[in-house]
PDB file of N, CA and C in Angstrom:
ATOM      1  N   MET C   1      15.044  26.411 -26.289  1.00  0.00           N
ATOM      2  CA  MET C   1      15.451  25.169 -25.637  1.00  0.00           C
ATOM      3  C   MET C   1      14.315  24.166 -25.726  1.00  0.00           C
ATOM      4  N   GLY C   2      14.649  22.920 -25.624  1.00  0.00           N
ATOM      5  CA  GLY C   2      13.659  21.853 -25.685  1.00  0.00           C
ATOM      6  C   GLY C   2      12.981  21.612 -24.352  1.00  0.00           C
ATOM      7  N   SER C   3      12.098  20.631 -24.358  1.00  0.00           N
ATOM      8  CA  SER C   3      11.400  20.273 -23.113  1.00  0.00           C
ATOM      9  C   SER C   3      11.671  18.811 -22.778  1.00  0.00           C
ATOM     10  N   ILE C   4      11.563  18.520 -21.495  1.00  0.00           N
ATOM     11  CA  ILE C   4      11.786  17.156 -21.005  1.00  0.00           C
ATOM     12  C   ILE C   4      10.590  16.775 -20.159  1.00  0.00           C
ATOM     13  N   LYS C   5      10.003  15.631 -20.465  1.00  0.00           N
ATOM     14  CA  LYS C   5       8.863  15.136 -19.694  1.00  0.00           C
ATOM     15  C   LYS C   5       9.193  13.736 -19.186  1.00  0.00           C
ATOM     16  N   VAL C   6       8.927  13.505 -17.917  1.00  0.00           N
ATOM     17  CA  VAL C   6       9.124  12.191 -17.299  1.00  0.00           C
ATOM     18  C   VAL C   6       7.763  11.500 -17.275  1.00  0.00           C
ATOM     19  N   PHE C   7       7.697  10.271 -17.784  1.00  0.00           N
ATOM     20  CA  PHE C   7       6.415   9.571 -17.821  1.00  0.00           C
ATOM     21  C   PHE C   7       6.583   8.068 -17.625  1.00  0.00           C
ATOM     22  N   LEU C   8       5.493   7.444 -17.241  1.00  0.00           N
ATOM     23  CA  LEU C   8       5.440   6.012 -16.956  1.00  0.00           C
ATOM     24  C   LEU C   8       4.883   5.292 -18.180  1.00  0.00           C
ATOM     25  N   ARG C   9       5.543   4.222 -18.619  1.00  0.00           N
ATOM     26  CA  ARG C   9       5.070   3.450 -19.775  1.00  0.00           C
ATOM     27  C   ARG C   9       4.170   2.325 -19.275  1.00  0.00           C
ATOM     28  N   LEU C  10       2.887   2.597 -19.200  1.00  0.00           N
ATOM     29  CA  LEU C  10       1.925   1.617 -18.682  1.00  0.00           C
ATOM     30  C   LEU C  10       1.693   0.461 -19.650  1.00  0.00           C
ATOM     31  N   ASN C  11       2.076   0.631 -20.912  1.00  0.00           N
ATOM     32  CA  ASN C  11       1.920  -0.452 -21.877  1.00  0.00           C
ATOM     33  C   ASN C  11       3.087  -1.444 -21.837  1.00  0.00           C
ATOM     34  N   LYS C  12       4.036  -1.221 -20.944  1.00  0.00           N
ATOM     35  CA  LYS C  12       5.196  -2.109 -20.828  1.00  0.00           C
ATOM     36  C   LYS C  12       5.389  -2.612 -19.396  1.00  0.00           C
ATOM     37  N   ILE C  13       4.303  -2.905 -18.696  1.00  0.00           N
ATOM     38  CA  ILE C  13       4.392  -3.377 -17.314  1.00  0.00           C
ATOM     39  C   ILE C  13       5.081  -4.744 -17.281  1.00  0.00           C
ATOM     40  N   LYS C  14       6.030  -4.880 -16.357  1.00  0.00           N
ATOM     41  CA  LYS C  14       6.807  -6.115 -16.220  1.00  0.00           C
ATOM     42  C   LYS C  14       6.044  -7.136 -15.388  1.00  0.00           C
ATOM     43  N   LYS C  15       6.581  -8.333 -15.331  1.00  0.00           N
ATOM     44  CA  LYS C  15       5.944  -9.418 -14.566  1.00  0.00           C
ATOM     45  C   LYS C  15       5.838  -9.101 -13.081  1.00  0.00           C
ATOM     46  N   ASP C  16       6.757  -8.288 -12.583  1.00  0.00           N
ATOM     47  CA  ASP C  16       6.718  -7.928 -11.152  1.00  0.00           C
ATOM     48  C   ASP C  16       5.724  -6.790 -10.863  1.00  0.00           C
ATOM     49  N   GLY C  17       4.995  -6.344 -11.881  1.00  0.00           N
ATOM     50  CA  GLY C  17       3.981  -5.308 -11.694  1.00  0.00           C
ATOM     51  C   GLY C  17       4.502  -3.885 -11.806  1.00  0.00           C
ATOM     52  N   LYS C  18       5.786  -3.738 -12.101  1.00  0.00           N
ATOM     53  CA  LYS C  18       6.378  -2.403 -12.205  1.00  0.00           C
ATOM     54  C   LYS C  18       6.399  -1.960 -13.667  1.00  0.00           C
ATOM     55  N   ALA C  19       6.235  -0.661 -13.868  1.00  0.00           N
ATOM     56  CA  ALA C  19       6.287  -0.078 -15.204  1.00  0.00           C
ATOM     57  C   ALA C  19       7.557   0.774 -15.318  1.00  0.00           C
ATOM     58  N   PRO C  20       8.196   0.753 -16.478  1.00  0.00           N
ATOM     59  CA  PRO C  20       9.413   1.555 -16.645  1.00  0.00           C
ATOM     60  C   PRO C  20       9.105   3.045 -16.786  1.00  0.00           C
ATOM     61  N   ILE C  21      10.051   3.853 -16.336  1.00  0.00           N
ATOM     62  CA  ILE C  21       9.939   5.303 -16.428  1.00  0.00           C
ATOM     63  C   ILE C  21      10.833   5.769 -17.577  1.00  0.00           C
ATOM     64  N   TYR C  22      10.262   6.604 -18.436  1.00  0.00           N
ATOM     65  CA  TYR C  22      10.965   7.111 -19.605  1.00  0.00           C
ATOM     66  C   TYR C  22      11.036   8.635 -19.573  1.00  0.00           C
ATOM     67  N   LEU C  23      11.953   9.174 -20.364  1.00  0.00           N
ATOM     68  CA  LEU C  23      12.063  10.609 -20.573  1.00  0.00           C
ATOM     69  C   LEU C  23      11.744  10.896 -22.032  1.00  0.00           C
ATOM     70  N   ARG C  24      10.885  11.885 -22.266  1.00  0.00           N
ATOM     71  CA  ARG C  24      10.613  12.344 -23.625  1.00  0.00           C
ATOM     72  C   ARG C  24      11.261  13.707 -23.785  1.00  0.00           C
ATOM     73  N   ILE C  25      12.211  13.789 -24.733  1.00  0.00           N
ATOM     74  CA  ILE C  25      12.910  15.025 -25.006  1.00  0.00           C
ATOM     75  C   ILE C  25      12.370  15.570 -26.322  1.00  0.00           C
ATOM     76  N   THR C  26      11.918  16.821 -26.306  1.00  0.00           N
ATOM     77  CA  THR C  26      11.386  17.435 -27.510  1.00  0.00           C
ATOM     78  C   THR C  26      12.176  18.707 -27.812  1.00  0.00           C
ATOM     79  N   VAL C  27      12.722  18.766 -29.024  1.00  0.00           N
ATOM     80  CA  VAL C  27      13.470  19.920 -29.479  1.00  0.00           C
ATOM     81  C   VAL C  27      13.024  20.213 -30.914  1.00  0.00           C
ATOM     82  N   ASN C  28      12.660  21.444 -31.169  1.00  0.00           N
ATOM     83  CA  ASN C  28      12.217  21.836 -32.518  1.00  0.00           C
ATOM     84  C   ASN C  28      11.124  20.921 -33.052  1.00  0.00           C
ATOM     85  N   ARG C  29      10.161  20.585 -32.202  1.00  0.00           N
ATOM     86  CA  ARG C  29       9.012  19.733 -32.531  1.00  0.00           C
ATOM     87  C   ARG C  29       9.398  18.305 -32.919  1.00  0.00           C
ATOM     88  N   LYS C  30      10.608  17.866 -32.597  1.00  0.00           N
ATOM     89  CA  LYS C  30      11.041  16.489 -32.819  1.00  0.00           C
ATOM     90  C   LYS C  30      11.277  15.848 -31.461  1.00  0.00           C
ATOM     91  N   SER C  31      10.724  14.638 -31.278  1.00  0.00           N
ATOM     92  CA  SER C  31      10.803  13.967 -29.973  1.00  0.00           C
ATOM     93  C   SER C  31      11.696  12.749 -30.016  1.00  0.00           C
ATOM     94  N   SER C  32      12.267  12.470 -28.875  1.00  0.00           N
ATOM     95  CA  SER C  32      13.063  11.275 -28.647  1.00  0.00           C
ATOM     96  C   SER C  32      12.684  10.734 -27.290  1.00  0.00           C
ATOM     97  N   VAL C  33      12.571   9.418 -27.172  1.00  0.00           N
ATOM     98  CA  VAL C  33      12.197   8.783 -25.903  1.00  0.00           C
ATOM     99  C   VAL C  33      13.339   7.884 -25.466  1.00  0.00           C
ATOM    100  N   ILE C  34      13.755   8.044 -24.195  1.00  0.00           N
ATOM    101  CA  ILE C  34      14.819   7.191 -23.661  1.00  0.00           C
ATOM    102  C   ILE C  34      14.388   6.619 -22.314  1.00  0.00           C
ATOM    103  N   SER C  35      14.879   5.416 -22.036  1.00  0.00           N
ATOM    104  CA  SER C  35      14.584   4.758 -20.773  1.00  0.00           C
ATOM    105  C   SER C  35      15.497   5.317 -19.686  1.00  0.00           C
ATOM    106  N   THR C  36      14.953   5.401 -18.484  1.00  0.00           N
ATOM    107  CA  THR C  36      15.760   5.858 -17.350  1.00  0.00           C
ATOM    108  C   THR C  36      16.410   4.694 -16.618  1.00  0.00           C
ATOM    109  N   GLY C  37      15.904   3.489 -16.869  1.00  0.00           N
ATOM    110  CA  GLY C  37      16.392   2.329 -16.147  1.00  0.00           C
ATOM    111  C   GLY C  37      15.709   2.149 -14.801  1.00  0.00           C
ATOM    112  N   VAL C  38      14.740   3.013 -14.503  1.00  0.00           N
ATOM    113  CA  VAL C  38      14.009   2.957 -13.239  1.00  0.00           C
ATOM    114  C   VAL C  38      12.597   2.462 -13.524  1.00  0.00           C
ATOM    115  N   SER C  39      12.105   1.557 -12.675  1.00  0.00           N
ATOM    116  CA  SER C  39      10.732   1.058 -12.777  1.00  0.00           C
ATOM    117  C   SER C  39      10.040   1.216 -11.434  1.00  0.00           C
ATOM    118  N   VAL C  40       8.716   1.384 -11.486  1.00  0.00           N
ATOM    119  CA  VAL C  40       7.952   1.585 -10.258  1.00  0.00           C
ATOM    120  C   VAL C  40       6.544   1.034 -10.463  1.00  0.00           C
ATOM    121  N   GLU C  41       5.918   0.616  -9.367  1.00  0.00           N
ATOM    122  CA  GLU C  41       4.526   0.202  -9.444  1.00  0.00           C
ATOM    123  C   GLU C  41       3.679   1.431  -9.755  1.00  0.00           C
ATOM    124  N   PRO C  42       2.734   1.318 -10.679  1.00  0.00           N
ATOM    125  CA  PRO C  42       1.922   2.483 -11.072  1.00  0.00           C
ATOM    126  C   PRO C  42       1.228   3.187  -9.902  1.00  0.00           C
ATOM    127  N   LYS C  43       0.886   2.459  -8.852  1.00  0.00           N
ATOM    128  CA  LYS C  43       0.205   3.098  -7.714  1.00  0.00           C
ATOM    129  C   LYS C  43       1.125   4.062  -6.957  1.00  0.00           C
ATOM    130  N   PHE C  44       2.424   3.963  -7.168  1.00  0.00           N
ATOM    131  CA  PHE C  44       3.386   4.844  -6.515  1.00  0.00           C
ATOM    132  C   PHE C  44       3.842   5.999  -7.416  1.00  0.00           C
ATOM    133  N   TRP C  45       3.197   6.190  -8.574  1.00  0.00           N
ATOM    134  CA  TRP C  45       3.614   7.207  -9.533  1.00  0.00           C
ATOM    135  C   TRP C  45       2.683   8.419  -9.502  1.00  0.00           C
ATOM    136  N   ASN C  46       3.245   9.600  -9.458  1.00  0.00           N
ATOM    137  CA  ASN C  46       2.487  10.844  -9.546  1.00  0.00           C
ATOM    138  C   ASN C  46       2.713  11.404 -10.948  1.00  0.00           C
ATOM    139  N   ALA C  47       1.737  11.190 -11.838  1.00  0.00           N
ATOM    140  CA  ALA C  47       1.876  11.581 -13.241  1.00  0.00           C
ATOM    141  C   ALA C  47       1.930  13.100 -13.401  1.00  0.00           C
ATOM    142  N   ASP C  48       1.211  13.837 -12.569  1.00  0.00           N
ATOM    143  CA  ASP C  48       1.196  15.299 -12.687  1.00  0.00           C
ATOM    144  C   ASP C  48       2.572  15.903 -12.415  1.00  0.00           C
ATOM    145  N   LYS C  49       3.252  15.394 -11.409  1.00  0.00           N
ATOM    146  CA  LYS C  49       4.560  15.928 -11.033  1.00  0.00           C
ATOM    147  C   LYS C  49       5.717  15.164 -11.668  1.00  0.00           C
ATOM    148  N   GLY C  50       5.453  13.954 -12.191  1.00  0.00           N
ATOM    149  CA  GLY C  50       6.516  13.159 -12.794  1.00  0.00           C
ATOM    150  C   GLY C  50       7.505  12.644 -11.769  1.00  0.00           C
ATOM    151  N   ILE C  51       6.977  12.241 -10.598  1.00  0.00           N
ATOM    152  CA  ILE C  51       7.848  11.740  -9.527  1.00  0.00           C
ATOM    153  C   ILE C  51       7.257  10.470  -8.918  1.00  0.00           C
ATOM    154  N   ILE C  52       8.112   9.758  -8.194  1.00  0.00           N
ATOM    155  CA  ILE C  52       7.696   8.575  -7.450  1.00  0.00           C
ATOM    156  C   ILE C  52       7.259   9.035  -6.064  1.00  0.00           C
ATOM    157  N   LEU C  53       6.116   8.547  -5.612  1.00  0.00           N
ATOM    158  CA  LEU C  53       5.590   8.926  -4.299  1.00  0.00           C
ATOM    159  C   LEU C  53       6.466   8.392  -3.178  1.00  0.00           C
ATOM    160  N   ASN C  54       6.465   9.083  -2.048  1.00  0.00           N
ATOM    161  CA  ASN C  54       7.286   8.697  -0.897  1.00  0.00           C
ATOM    162  C   ASN C  54       6.890   7.357  -0.295  1.00  0.00           C
ATOM    163  N   LYS C  55       5.699   6.863  -0.607  1.00  0.00           N
ATOM    164  CA  LYS C  55       5.255   5.575  -0.077  1.00  0.00           C
ATOM    165  C   LYS C  55       6.030   4.409  -0.678  1.00  0.00           C
ATOM    166  N   SER C  56       6.668   4.639  -1.814  1.00  0.00           N
ATOM    167  CA  SER C  56       7.423   3.589  -2.508  1.00  0.00           C
ATOM    168  C   SER C  56       8.782   3.376  -1.848  1.00  0.00           C
ATOM    169  N   PRO C  57       9.215   2.112  -1.754  1.00  0.00           N
ATOM    170  CA  PRO C  57      10.569   1.863  -1.232  1.00  0.00           C
ATOM    171  C   PRO C  57      11.606   2.501  -2.163  1.00  0.00           C
ATOM    172  N   ASN C  58      12.633   3.077  -1.624  1.00  0.00           N
ATOM    173  CA  ASN C  58      13.717   3.713  -2.384  1.00  0.00           C
ATOM    174  C   ASN C  58      13.261   4.917  -3.193  1.00  0.00           C
ATOM    175  N   SER C  59      12.151   5.542  -2.839  1.00  0.00           N
ATOM    176  CA  SER C  59      11.633   6.653  -3.640  1.00  0.00           C
ATOM    177  C   SER C  59      12.606   7.835  -3.684  1.00  0.00           C
ATOM    178  N   VAL C  60      13.254   8.126  -2.588  1.00  0.00           N
ATOM    179  CA  VAL C  60      14.183   9.260  -2.550  1.00  0.00           C
ATOM    180  C   VAL C  60      15.342   9.009  -3.506  1.00  0.00           C
ATOM    181  N   TYR C  61      15.931   7.828  -3.432  1.00  0.00           N
ATOM    182  CA  TYR C  61      17.046   7.472  -4.311  1.00  0.00           C
ATOM    183  C   TYR C  61      16.605   7.512  -5.771  1.00  0.00           C
ATOM    184  N   GLN C  62      15.447   6.904  -6.080  1.00  0.00           N
ATOM    185  CA  GLN C  62      14.975   6.843  -7.459  1.00  0.00           C
ATOM    186  C   GLN C  62      14.623   8.224  -8.001  1.00  0.00           C
ATOM    187  N   ASN C  63      13.982   9.061  -7.191  1.00  0.00           N
ATOM    188  CA  ASN C  63      13.678  10.430  -7.633  1.00  0.00           C
ATOM    189  C   ASN C  63      14.951  11.232  -7.871  1.00  0.00           C
ATOM    190  N   ASN C  64      15.961  11.039  -7.028  1.00  0.00           N
ATOM    191  CA  ASN C  64      17.249  11.708  -7.234  1.00  0.00           C
ATOM    192  C   ASN C  64      17.884  11.254  -8.542  1.00  0.00           C
ATOM    193  N   LEU C  65      17.793   9.958  -8.828  1.00  0.00           N
ATOM    194  CA  LEU C  65      18.336   9.418 -10.075  1.00  0.00           C
ATOM    195  C   LEU C  65      17.624  10.030 -11.281  1.00  0.00           C
ATOM    196  N   LEU C  66      16.292  10.137 -11.216  1.00  0.00           N
ATOM    197  CA  LEU C  66      15.527  10.754 -12.308  1.00  0.00           C
ATOM    198  C   LEU C  66      15.925  12.224 -12.479  1.00  0.00           C
ATOM    199  N   ASN C  67      16.091  12.932 -11.367  1.00  0.00           N
ATOM    200  CA  ASN C  67      16.502  14.342 -11.435  1.00  0.00           C
ATOM    201  C   ASN C  67      17.886  14.500 -12.052  1.00  0.00           C
ATOM    202  N   GLU C  68      18.799  13.595 -11.709  1.00  0.00           N
ATOM    203  CA  GLU C  68      20.145  13.639 -12.283  1.00  0.00           C
ATOM    204  C   GLU C  68      20.101  13.436 -13.790  1.00  0.00           C
ATOM    205  N   LYS C  69      19.281  12.487 -14.244  1.00  0.00           N
ATOM    206  CA  LYS C  69      19.159  12.226 -15.684  1.00  0.00           C
ATOM    207  C   LYS C  69      18.564  13.437 -16.406  1.00  0.00           C
ATOM    208  N   LYS C  70      17.554  14.061 -15.792  1.00  0.00           N
ATOM    209  CA  LYS C  70      16.966  15.262 -16.388  1.00  0.00           C
ATOM    210  C   LYS C  70      17.989  16.394 -16.461  1.00  0.00           C
ATOM    211  N   LEU C  71      18.745  16.585 -15.381  1.00  0.00           N
ATOM    212  CA  LEU C  71      19.764  17.637 -15.363  1.00  0.00           C
ATOM    213  C   LEU C  71      20.833  17.402 -16.422  1.00  0.00           C
ATOM    214  N   GLU C  72      21.240  16.156 -16.587  1.00  0.00           N
ATOM    215  CA  GLU C  72      22.252  15.818 -17.596  1.00  0.00           C
ATOM    216  C   GLU C  72      21.747  16.186 -18.997  1.00  0.00           C
ATOM    217  N   ILE C  73      20.493  15.870 -19.272  1.00  0.00           N
ATOM    218  CA  ILE C  73      19.915  16.189 -20.574  1.00  0.00           C
ATOM    219  C   ILE C  73      19.763  17.700 -20.734  1.00  0.00           C
ATOM    220  N   GLU C  74      19.314  18.386 -19.681  1.00  0.00           N
ATOM    221  CA  GLU C  74      19.175  19.837 -19.750  1.00  0.00           C
ATOM    222  C   GLU C  74      20.520  20.506 -20.027  1.00  0.00           C
ATOM    223  N   ARG C  75      21.566  20.025 -19.366  1.00  0.00           N
ATOM    224  CA  ARG C  75      22.907  20.578 -19.608  1.00  0.00           C
ATOM    225  C   ARG C  75      23.321  20.374 -21.061  1.00  0.00           C
ATOM    226  N   THR C  76      23.046  19.191 -21.593  1.00  0.00           N
ATOM    227  CA  THR C  76      23.387  18.887 -22.980  1.00  0.00           C
ATOM    228  C   THR C  76      22.603  19.790 -23.930  1.00  0.00           C
ATOM    229  N   LEU C  77      21.317  19.984 -23.655  1.00  0.00           N
ATOM    230  CA  LEU C  77      20.499  20.859 -24.503  1.00  0.00           C
ATOM    231  C   LEU C  77      21.010  22.289 -24.474  1.00  0.00           C
ATOM    232  N   ILE C  78      21.365  22.773 -23.291  1.00  0.00           N
ATOM    233  CA  ILE C  78      21.885  24.136 -23.172  1.00  0.00           C
ATOM    234  C   ILE C  78      23.214  24.260 -23.900  1.00  0.00           C
ATOM    235  N   LYS C  79      24.073  23.270 -23.739  1.00  0.00           N
ATOM    236  CA  LYS C  79      25.379  23.281 -24.413  1.00  0.00           C
ATOM    237  C   LYS C  79      25.179  23.293 -25.928  1.00  0.00           C
ATOM    238  N   ASN C  80      24.280  22.442 -26.426  1.00  0.00           N
ATOM    239  CA  ASN C  80      24.027  22.388 -27.859  1.00  0.00           C
ATOM    240  C   ASN C  80      23.412  23.687 -28.357  1.00  0.00           C
ATOM    241  N   GLU C  81      22.555  24.272 -27.547  1.00  0.00           N
ATOM    242  CA  GLU C  81      21.894  25.516 -27.940  1.00  0.00           C
ATOM    243  C   GLU C  81      22.889  26.659 -28.064  1.00  0.00           C
ATOM    244  N   THR C  82      23.875  26.681 -27.183  1.00  0.00           N
ATOM    245  CA  THR C  82      24.848  27.772 -27.220  1.00  0.00           C
ATOM    246  C   THR C  82      25.895  27.570 -28.316  1.00  0.00           C
ATOM    247  N   THR C  83      26.159  26.331 -28.699  1.00  0.00           N
ATOM    248  CA  THR C  83      27.182  26.077 -29.715  1.00  0.00           C
ATOM    249  C   THR C  83      26.597  25.831 -31.096  1.00  0.00           C
ATOM    250  N   ASN C  84      25.323  25.421 -31.160  1.00  0.00           N
ATOM    251  CA  ASN C  84      24.726  25.052 -32.440  1.00  0.00           C
ATOM    252  C   ASN C  84      23.260  25.470 -32.431  1.00  0.00           C
ATOM    253  N   SER C  85      22.881  26.299 -33.359  1.00  0.00           N
ATOM    254  CA  SER C  85      21.494  26.764 -33.402  1.00  0.00           C
ATOM    255  C   SER C  85      20.537  25.699 -33.922  1.00  0.00           C
ATOM    256  N   ASN C  86      21.043  24.600 -34.462  1.00  0.00           N
ATOM    257  CA  ASN C  86      20.200  23.523 -34.990  1.00  0.00           C
ATOM    258  C   ASN C  86      20.218  22.306 -34.077  1.00  0.00           C
ATOM    259  N   ALA C  87      19.995  22.495 -32.788  1.00  0.00           N
ATOM    260  CA  ALA C  87      19.977  21.391 -31.833  1.00  0.00           C
ATOM    261  C   ALA C  87      18.820  20.460 -32.145  1.00  0.00           C
ATOM    262  N   SER C  88      18.996  19.175 -31.814  1.00  0.00           N
ATOM    263  CA  SER C  88      17.962  18.171 -32.118  1.00  0.00           C
ATOM    264  C   SER C  88      17.776  17.252 -30.941  1.00  0.00           C
ATOM    265  N   ALA C  89      16.606  16.607 -30.865  1.00  0.00           N
ATOM    266  CA  ALA C  89      16.345  15.635 -29.823  1.00  0.00           C
ATOM    267  C   ALA C  89      17.100  14.341 -30.090  1.00  0.00           C
ATOM    268  N   LYS C  90      17.464  14.101 -31.326  1.00  0.00           N
ATOM    269  CA  LYS C  90      18.197  12.894 -31.701  1.00  0.00           C
ATOM    270  C   LYS C  90      19.674  13.105 -31.410  1.00  0.00           C
ATOM    271  N   LYS C  91      20.359  12.027 -30.998  1.00  0.00           N
ATOM    272  CA  LYS C  91      21.795  12.131 -30.729  1.00  0.00           C
ATOM    273  C   LYS C  91      22.572  12.050 -32.013  1.00  0.00           C
TER     274      LYS C  91
END
């Protein structure tokens, strides 16, 4: 199965000071990066755990949204793995 990493794109900080959160999906040493649609101020980001800190407004909602996106991708990877031995990070 592949791996999923949640990370903050610090090179794409918006005018409001928030950076977008992306998911990196790696399968068979091939990576794909997708946006989650969630942005957060870098001071509210825990890079080690890949979560938004509780000090941030709406952190619970945003962390739940990130978890849902990860679960959706994990389900897709598992489904592809069971039906096709040549699963890829690319759609």
